[in-house]
Amino acid sequence: MPSQRAPGIYVPMLIPRGHGYPLWVPRPHSGSPIARRGIEIGDLGYLADDGSFVFLFNVCRDAQDPVNQREPPPPGFVKLDIQGHGTLTDEDRYNKNSSIRSYGMQKKSFGLGLSVEAPIPVAGEASFEFTSSREQGAVLVLPDGGKSYDSPRPARFYEYAVTHALSWFEHYNGQGRQIRNGMLYLVTGCDKCHSWANACFSRSTQSRSASFKLSTGPGIDGTVRYTWEVQNDEPVNSGVARRNSTNQTVFVRGYSISVRGGFRRIVKKPVKATMIGMKRDKPPKIGSSVPFESSRTPASTTTDSGTQGQGAETGRGAAGFGSSSEIEGYSYDEYSGSEVLESSEDESETDPSVMDIPYGHTDPGKVDNPSALINKYILDTYPDATIALTHDDFEWTGIENNVRNPLDVVELANYAIDNDLVFISESPTIPDAWVAEQRDIVMERFSRKNDIFALIIGIDKYQRKDYSDLQGACSDADKFEAFLLEDLQTPKANIVSLRDGKATRSAIINELIEMKDNTVVQQDVAAFIIYFAGYGAATTDPVGQTDGNTSNKKIEMLCPTDIGIVDKNNGIVNGIPARTINQLLSELSSFVEGNNIILILDCSYAAIPSDAQKSADVPAGTEPRQIFDPPKLSPRCDQQIYSGPGKKLVSKFGSSLLDSHVLLAACSPLQFAYESQGEGLFTRELLKVLKEWPINELTYISLIHRLDMPVYQTPLSKGSYIDQCLFDSRSRTADSYRILCHHEKDQPYFTLCAGSDHGTVAGSVYEIYRTDLPDKQHPFTTATVERVEAGVFFLKPADQTIFTIHKNRRIWYARSADNLPKFTIYCNDSNFLARILNEGVKLWLMEPPHSVNDPRLAHLCLMVDDSDVFYKLGERTTGWLFRWSLDFSPRFSFPSKVHAIAEILEIIDCYAYFTLQVMMASPLPMADLVSVEMKEVRPSGFYFELVGENLLPDAADKFVELCPFPEIQKRTYGFTVNNTSDDPLYVSLFAFNSSDLKIRNSFSSTTWLEPGRTRTFGDGNKDGGEPIKFFIPDDLDEDVTVLKFFVTEHPINPHILSLQSPFSERLIEREAWDSFTLGKRWASMTIPIILRRNLVKGDTLKPLKHGKDT
């Protein structure tokens, strides 16, 4: 690796993992006072160019302490008197055989029959392989695990550091140490171990994968020896502490310190680079990056690896085992302590970007601490600042996906600043001192690992012989468990594992019951994860149920290993129905008081052969995780669990109204979940996303969005809390204004489904984000809607390089950048509009209407023509609501006189109300709660009956076309609504007539519709309302009426939403209304009805397409 030293790769590649600053050389220097104990909280030292930490003294110990005797502290030293400065100890921070890997680095084991995730044996010989197809990578392995130490009072160290920073630099650099700004380091936390092995690589191409093999075997002194085998002379390193000590420090956390005072302006043609914070005013000119430097020959900031001993091996791996050649050295600028590259330009010494270059570029062979660049940003931005500190114990969230060059620490620092990962504030006690620390809203390393409790179930082998065994369920469960243990560092004691024969029906149910009895659970923060990989099934509800459901209702269930066999009472072992699982999780939710429960199912669970057949697109060797002939449930199966006072029966795994837990399912209800080549398709993608994305950047719904699954298997998330961060009910929730959009490979556009944002028109501008979470304040770019085709918006980004930098990213989120108010008006006479708005409108809206200068951005257009004012629908309305219409006139037939101010205001008011209600989005998917059919109604006795075919089949056009009108006006229509949810619901239907702005209530049920039941509306019955009939005004050839269904948990007052036409003679007073009128949880669906007086030439009656959720 001729152009890059190992620490220059290793440090920036592992920093994003959020453990702190990674040391390429974890062993303490053999001649150091801390050789026996290793790094400790309170140690002051500096980060050396060879990747080690050079100890100076400990601020928490007396000057007479042995560790402070070798080289006494600066004159006037007074120790920091802080009790228990190292008391936050996590003995199990790293499990045995943990590995910390850069993004994209995979691990496998081989030899001695080891499984993919098997631990490295500590005796005997075995090998462990790490591979990556990326251009750079790094890995750290901890065979014996490791411990973590953190100060409970880091603020005390900050106060101490800003008090003494200038004197430290003056003392040590006056001796010729040449400690660069930002490399002086005060330790407040560290991770230590007994043994370790690390490696890194950097290539100029992704032509083939990089591979590292770590082998273990006995050493000559009876200890364990770790040996690397690499492909292309990549740097590798390993070490074992003597005896049983834990003195090898793999990560440090603390304050990087920089100062302004005492610089000597010496410049030696450094390379120009982009500076952090260039958008701000130019900062004062700063010369050398070495404060208080001496004129004497500087001391080297590297260390001799040959003096560090303690059983370590450092080298550049060769094609065979045991290579130990030295990492080649580099020469450094005698003035700045950094390597010098020749510049092709003759820079001026007065150019601020040249004068301040030392931390503005990553030179080959040089290690820059990203925190040092943040310090530099502080000194550049705040002219009065003389001291800058940055604490590096924060998570560099998203860096892996959002920097061009992961080795460029300038990009790391820029990203941390631009994305508000750090909070910069002035010291309240020391003048002109500033500190950058972790922003409160950014989670630390996954610190809640001790609050995760899991039940992991995997079943390959089923005891009933006619059920064939699966091939990958146990392996999937093992991998998911390994993710919890290694990536989230969940304590092993918090995990219950059931595999094959141990995963019986009784064992699974007992473990679910006992979860709430765990005495170590902290009720308001605990997260419970239930993972199941195995067979699922669906059967019909047995006759004899007492829950009011029909006898042929489908029952969803999981299949334990003993399903279908004869039990000790000569009965058949049942599956575990969804209602049993849901009830147990509901009871657990009541116990933990956080609704922080996640049910993950890698199995089919609802499909039966008549619902879903194996698709022709499914490759050979891909098998469904589904039992097609499960035993029928006994009539009273688990009745003692889900029956009783106050218990609510929820018979499906997935429901949008579910508030006890979140469901992550491998497929939709009518699909199969598949496995192939010994692994489930769902678990494979699930773990891939969980490992590539920081946990605190994923919501449950965005996690599902990012799974790259085949078309025949669509994962889903269900529950009331799918917009929360993973495993943390107290954390952030998704920004409801960020809309999912996609980017397909090699396409120059983002795509956004029409209807996702009802205000979208051609020319609308969106900000593009990488997550749906609200704390990411800075968009990557903006994108403009260039065209709309077949209900899809195409957004062209302002910066096309986003598709080059992030060529493999499919999922993005768009948020409107137009910042338009809820209701906008355009007028061809701006003075007239200003006079109208200044008159004031007695509004029903949340805010007054606003004027715009572009009719494309308006909901309503006022067209002044001499003494008349005409009303015309704006494109923010027609672009969504009437995009199906061929000949609908957007101009109303009722003009007003320019002097009729009150009438104009009333029409504006009613139009605003009409528009916002008809375009109001549904908070829940309607299809999750009810199914709706529209049919023709004919007289039958005293009432009516619905006949003929359903006029609302599934189709992409999503509207209903009725013509020719002479035929249509003779007909009437009604609806059947089937409650497919587990909750009683109330149903209402409103008709929105676009030609006169009238909102009419067609029917509203006063009694609930029970789960599993169907009700007819428009049949003339008391609660069903009268049949619906459509009309077209005489002066129109085409009209649009929008039918809007609402389903709610409580009955609603139909008059609160109704609206009399403002063009009628009698206007009525109304009170304010908003969506809260409908209750906490509700859903709606719009059905646009296109009414035409005549058939379109060459057209036939197209009876009708499906409505959409809004």
CSV table of C-alpha atoms in Angstrom, one decimal, residues 235-411:
chain,number,residue,atom,x,y,z
A,235,PRO,CA,-1.4,-3.9,6.7
A,236,VAL,CA,-2.3,-6.2,9.5
A,237,ASN,CA,-1.6,-6.2,13.2
A,238,SER,CA,-2.2,-8.3,16.3
A,239,GLY,CA,-1.3,-8.4,19.9
A,240,VAL,CA,-1.8,-10.3,23.2
A,241,ALA,CA,-1.2,-8.8,26.6
A,242,ARG,CA,1.2,-10.6,29.0
A,243,ARG,CA,-0.2,-12.6,31.8
A,244,ASN,CA,-3.9,-12.1,32.1
A,245,SER,CA,-3.9,-8.3,32.0
A,246,THR,CA,-6.4,-6.1,30.1
A,247,ASN,CA,-4.1,-3.3,29.1
A,248,GLN,CA,-4.6,-3.2,25.3
A,249,THR,CA,-6.7,-0.1,24.4
A,250,VAL,CA,-8.6,-0.4,21.1
A,251,PHE,CA,-10.8,2.8,21.4
A,252,VAL,CA,-10.4,6.0,23.3
A,253,ARG,CA,-13.1,8.7,23.9
A,254,GLY,CA,-12.3,12.1,25.1
A,255,TYR,CA,-11.6,15.7,24.3
A,256,SER,CA,-9.4,16.7,21.3
A,257,ILE,CA,-7.8,20.1,22.2
A,258,SER,CA,-6.9,23.0,19.9
A,259,VAL,CA,-5.8,26.5,20.7
A,260,ARG,CA,-5.3,29.8,18.8
A,261,GLY,CA,-2.5,31.5,20.8
A,262,GLY,CA,1.2,31.1,20.3
A,263,PHE,CA,1.3,30.2,16.6
A,264,ARG,CA,4.4,31.0,14.5
A,265,ARG,CA,3.5,31.8,10.9
A,266,ILE,CA,5.7,29.3,8.9
A,267,VAL,CA,4.3,28.1,5.6
A,268,LYS,CA,5.9,25.6,3.3
A,269,LYS,CA,3.8,25.4,0.1
A,270,PRO,CA,1.0,23.2,1.5
A,271,VAL,CA,-1.6,21.8,-0.8
A,272,LYS,CA,-4.8,23.8,-1.4
A,273,ALA,CA,-8.0,22.1,-0.1
A,274,THR,CA,-11.6,22.9,0.5
A,275,MET,CA,-12.0,24.4,3.9
A,276,ILE,CA,-14.7,23.6,6.4
A,277,GLY,CA,-17.2,26.4,6.8
A,278,MET,CA,-16.3,28.2,3.6
A,279,LYS,CA,-19.9,29.6,3.4
A,280,ARG,CA,-19.2,31.8,6.4
A,281,ASP,CA,-17.0,34.9,6.5
A,282,LYS,CA,-13.3,34.2,6.1
A,283,PRO,CA,-11.7,33.5,9.4
A,284,PRO,CA,-8.6,35.2,10.7
A,285,LYS,CA,-5.4,33.9,9.1
A,286,ILE,CA,-3.7,31.1,11.1
A,287,GLY,CA,-0.4,29.8,10.1
A,288,SER,CA,1.2,26.6,11.5
A,289,SER,CA,-1.0,23.9,13.1
A,290,VAL,CA,1.6,23.5,15.8
A,291,PRO,CA,0.9,25.9,18.7
A,292,PHE,CA,3.8,27.3,20.7
A,293,GLU,CA,6.3,25.4,18.4
A,294,SER,CA,10.0,25.5,19.3
A,295,SER,CA,12.6,26.7,16.9
A,296,ARG,CA,14.7,23.6,17.8
A,297,THR,CA,14.5,20.4,15.7
A,298,PRO,CA,11.1,18.9,16.3
A,299,ALA,CA,10.7,15.5,17.9
A,300,SER,CA,9.2,12.8,15.8
A,301,THR,CA,5.5,12.2,16.5
A,302,THR,CA,5.9,8.6,15.4
A,303,THR,CA,6.8,5.7,17.7
A,304,ASP,CA,9.1,2.8,17.2
A,305,SER,CA,7.0,-0.3,16.8
A,306,GLY,CA,9.9,-2.4,17.7
A,307,THR,CA,9.9,-1.1,21.2
A,308,GLN,CA,6.3,-1.9,22.0
A,309,GLY,CA,6.6,-5.6,22.7
A,310,GLN,CA,4.2,-7.5,24.8
A,311,GLY,CA,3.6,-10.3,22.4
A,312,ALA,CA,2.5,-8.1,19.5
A,313,GLU,CA,3.0,-8.7,15.8
A,314,THR,CA,2.7,-5.8,13.4
A,315,GLY,CA,3.2,-6.1,9.7
A,316,ARG,CA,2.1,-5.9,6.1
A,317,GLY,CA,0.4,-9.3,5.5
A,318,ALA,CA,1.8,-11.4,2.7
A,319,ALA,CA,0.3,-14.3,0.7
A,320,GLY,CA,1.3,-16.7,3.5
A,321,PHE,CA,0.8,-17.0,7.2
A,322,GLY,CA,2.9,-15.1,9.7
A,323,SER,CA,4.3,-12.2,7.6
A,324,SER,CA,5.6,-9.5,9.9
A,325,SER,CA,7.4,-7.0,7.7
A,326,GLU,CA,7.4,-3.4,8.9
A,327,ILE,CA,4.9,-0.7,7.8
A,328,GLU,CA,7.0,1.6,5.7
A,329,GLY,CA,7.9,5.0,7.1
A,330,TYR,CA,7.1,8.5,5.8
A,331,SER,CA,9.0,11.8,6.0
A,332,TYR,CA,7.2,14.7,7.7
A,333,ASP,CA,7.4,18.5,7.2
A,334,GLU,CA,9.8,19.7,9.8
A,335,TYR,CA,7.7,22.7,10.5
A,336,SER,CA,4.1,21.4,10.6
A,337,GLY,CA,4.8,17.7,11.5
A,338,SER,CA,2.8,16.6,8.4
A,339,GLU,CA,3.9,15.0,5.2
A,340,VAL,CA,4.5,17.4,2.4
A,341,LEU,CA,3.2,17.0,-1.2
A,342,GLU,CA,4.4,19.1,-4.0
A,343,SER,CA,1.9,21.6,-5.2
A,344,SER,CA,1.5,22.4,-8.9
A,345,GLU,CA,0.7,26.0,-8.0
A,346,ASP,CA,2.7,28.7,-6.4
A,347,GLU,CA,0.4,29.6,-3.5
A,348,SER,CA,0.6,32.9,-1.8
A,349,GLU,CA,1.5,33.1,1.9
A,350,THR,CA,-1.3,35.7,2.4
A,351,ASP,CA,-4.1,33.4,1.0
A,352,PRO,CA,-6.2,32.5,4.1
A,353,SER,CA,-6.9,29.0,2.6
A,354,VAL,CA,-3.2,28.5,2.3
A,355,MET,CA,-2.3,29.9,5.7
A,356,ASP,CA,-4.8,27.7,7.4
A,357,ILE,CA,-4.1,24.5,5.5
A,358,PRO,CA,-2.8,22.0,8.1
A,359,TYR,CA,-6.2,20.5,8.8
A,360,GLY,CA,-7.9,21.2,5.5
A,361,HIS,CA,-6.6,18.1,3.6
A,362,THR,CA,-5.9,14.5,4.2
A,363,ASP,CA,-2.4,13.9,2.9
A,364,PRO,CA,-1.2,10.3,2.1
A,365,GLY,CA,0.5,8.9,5.1
A,366,LYS,CA,-1.0,11.4,7.6
A,367,VAL,CA,-3.6,10.7,10.3
A,368,ASP,CA,-5.9,13.6,11.0
A,369,ASN,CA,-8.4,13.4,13.8
A,370,PRO,CA,-11.8,14.5,12.6
A,371,SER,CA,-12.4,16.1,15.9
A,372,ALA,CA,-9.4,18.3,15.2
A,373,LEU,CA,-11.1,19.6,12.1
A,374,ILE,CA,-14.2,20.5,14.1
A,375,ASN,CA,-11.9,22.4,16.4
A,376,LYS,CA,-10.5,24.2,13.4
A,377,TYR,CA,-14.0,25.0,12.3
A,378,ILE,CA,-14.7,26.6,15.7
A,379,LEU,CA,-11.5,28.7,15.6
A,380,ASP,CA,-12.3,29.8,12.0
A,381,THR,CA,-16.0,30.6,12.7
A,382,TYR,CA,-15.7,32.4,16.0
A,383,PRO,CA,-12.9,35.0,15.8
A,384,ASP,CA,-12.7,35.5,19.6
A,385,ALA,CA,-12.3,31.8,20.3
A,386,THR,CA,-8.8,30.9,21.6
A,387,ILE,CA,-9.5,27.4,22.8
A,388,ALA,CA,-11.6,24.7,21.0
A,389,LEU,CA,-12.5,21.2,22.3
A,390,THR,CA,-14.4,18.4,20.6
A,391,HIS,CA,-15.6,15.3,22.4
A,392,ASP,CA,-15.6,12.4,20.0
A,393,ASP,CA,-18.1,10.1,21.8
A,394,PHE,CA,-20.9,10.7,19.3
A,395,GLU,CA,-22.2,8.6,16.4
A,396,TRP,CA,-21.2,9.6,12.9
A,397,THR,CA,-24.6,8.6,11.7
A,398,GLY,CA,-25.1,8.0,8.0
A,399,ILE,CA,-21.5,8.8,7.1
A,400,GLU,CA,-21.1,5.5,5.2
A,401,ASN,CA,-23.7,6.3,2.7
A,402,ASN,CA,-23.1,10.0,2.4
A,403,VAL,CA,-19.5,10.9,1.7
A,404,ARG,CA,-17.6,10.6,-1.5
A,405,ASN,CA,-14.3,9.4,0.0
A,406,PRO,CA,-14.6,7.6,3.3
A,407,LEU,CA,-10.9,8.2,4.0
A,408,ASP,CA,-11.2,11.9,3.7
A,409,VAL,CA,-11.6,13.2,7.3
A,410,VAL,CA,-12.5,16.7,5.9
A,411,GLU,CA,-15.7,15.1,4.6
